Amino acid sequence: MLEKHLKTLEFDKILSLLEQMTICEEARQKIKEIRPCTNLQEVQKQQEQTLCAQTLILRYSEPEILSFGEIHPIIARLEKGATLSIKELLAIGMLLKTVQNLISWSKNFANLELILSKYFNELRSLKSLSDILEKAIASEDEISSLASDELARLRNKIVEVKTQIRADLDFFLRSPTTQKYLQEGIVTVRNERFVIPVKTECKNNIKGLVHDTSASGSTLFVEPIAVIEQNNCLKELVSEERKEVERILRELSDQVFEQLDNVKNNYRLLIFLDVIMAKGRLAVAMDAFSPLLAENGVVDLKGARHPLLPKETAIPIDIRVGLDFSTLVITGPNTGGKTVALKTVGLLILMAMSGLAIPAEEGSVISVFSHVLVDLGDEQSIEQNLSTFSGHMKNIVKLLEVADAKSFVLLDELGAGTDPVEGAGLAIAVLEELHKRGAKVIATTHYAELKTYALSSNGVENASCEFDLETLTPTYKFSIGIPGRSNAFAIAQRLGLSEMIIKRAKESLDENSIVFEDVLQELDKIKVELQGKIEQNQILEEELREKQSQVKSFEQDLREKENQMAADFKAKTDPVIKLIEETFDKVASEIREIQKEGNLEKLEELRNKVRSNLSGYKKLWEKNRGAVSDFDANLKKGDLVVIKSLQREGFLLNAPDKNGMVSVKSGNMTTKLNVSDLKKIERFTEKQPTPTKAVRGFKASKRAGDELKLLGLTVDEALDSLDEFLDDAAVFGLHSLRIVHGKGTGKLRKAVHEYLRTCPMIKSFRLGLFGEGEDGVTIVEL
């Protein structure tokens, strides 16, 4: 990969983002060295590692990661036998603590076979050494008093001596005799010894050693004779403390050296895992996915976003090349998003080839290329005396030196900066050469000749970036298959250029160009209309799915209620049945005894007893049965009922069976229910007038009572109305119906009769007689 092309596509900025996701300096150095890989198997492995890291972060959060500096220089000093400083030992301690946290975190997925598992398994726990360092080191410049008993003893003694010295010196600060000789009433330190500030002219009034003089010379810092011995003692204690700290550092360094191989191995693994986990963190931050990889030159991005633009404002694009065409020519107005589209594709390819997830939808495909070649931006150079056109041509010449069938080429404003006719000719020639070599190409242009070239050439396709003429702003929406329009005349008109000038400009164009632009304009309109219908269909489909879900839920509720009612019924009636069976067995036994004895009086007594028991059992049965089902025993086919559990109306499609189950139609749904969940609604009798308002859905203009007019309707519309009319008629107990379909060609009458023959609720039907409407009317009996 040419470094210049990587920088042009801003790959270095992606690496900068990735660096921010790391914890150790050497991992950041490794990231600076990342370059796109051209080996499919290696890229596949890196993508799997990134996906694994992303999944672990999302599923298990992240362990506590401690920041530490470079460890390699510390290891090098240890190998030479040096004693490590407090800061260096602290860095080693934080490294070991981080490793320990990672080991503990990896127990979450210890039983899973992951691509990163072996690296976590190779980490060595050095908990005892980590605990020793954590206990011994208080900060970057202080060893803890817990590091040794001797150090603790010395520091306690130092505190005692300092306290005594300050108490003795406080005598000079408080005494009226000596206060007047002091410049200030404070105790300070000079040359690691406690002193008091004495006025220069009073130096003979306080006996002691002078350790320093103020800059002005007006103050002498004197150590009174009374504390000289104590200061000497303090100095010795501080020296002993320093020696004890050095001994502890040496001891700690030796302990680290004993585990040096494990420390080095842990650090090597930590750097590797830090880089991989950084890729996972970036994927999470970008809401990115690992693409499907290929090596056939296919790039198929769905919902691709430029990774350096805010997710909230970036417009996702769908773009492909390498499937049904190998060259894509993008046209459209300036600032329409053409260059951003180029950079998005190029940068996402580089990211994928570097093992990074890409901000695009799942299922996006990216091939591994040998080269990603780019000519973007203004290549004008004053220093090299190059015009914009010359700068571009110089790039293209170098690009053509390496482009082959495994190259992906991005060309911005191809052929621009020179005579339009010659520029268009050069652009077409360059595209043809790249196409002949088998390279995959995306190019942007304003030249109409390139639109025509794409339309007339195999393996070449047009694309466009949309532009809103009302607001004079780009929509950044990307479309493949339709060339873009420059919209120069429309924009000029919207900005206030006179109609006369625009008309003269149009007249200067050849007729073919005008026709071509008109066709593009018409295509834009059709596309907008189709997009609107697609969006409307998607809304309808979503509503349909929601209604289907509601119906399934409704049916499930019905089944559950049916099962519950059956269970309740069984629970109430089983005890009665069991009691009857037990009584039957007992009576049969008594009858056999009476037969043996021949006692007729006893037989009559038993008969009366049985009658009495049966009467009681009947009452108990009715009581228990009624507790489960309060229903009208006279329910029959066609009765209008209320479904108690759903508070909905329906009508019976058949009479209840012996188990009390019956088919009920409610709206568009038919289901089986127990009669215990139904309550009969009194239907209208024939003697009662049938109010039009009471019949659901009747339209005064088409339907009135027992008559339905189908005049003026298509066959489909007529059959829909007929189906609804018959349902309503059955619900409200109508028996004889009149359907007005007219005579006409007979097509509607034939369709109505065919429908009536297949309808189960129809008893008979016939054409009307004289006075009833003859062939224009059909009389129906339900």
PDB file of C-alpha atoms in Angstrom, residues 9 269 457 491 544:
ATOM      1  CA  LEU A   9      -8.070   8.383   2.675  1.00  0.00           C
ATOM      2  CA  LEU A 269       0.688 -10.932  25.773  1.00  0.00           C
ATOM      3  CA  SER A 457     -20.468  -0.114 -21.922  1.00  0.00           C
ATOM      4  CA  ILE A 491     -29.717  26.092  -9.522  1.00  0.00           C
ATOM      5  CA  LEU A 544     -50.049  -6.182   8.797  1.00  0.00           C
TER       6      LEU A 544
END
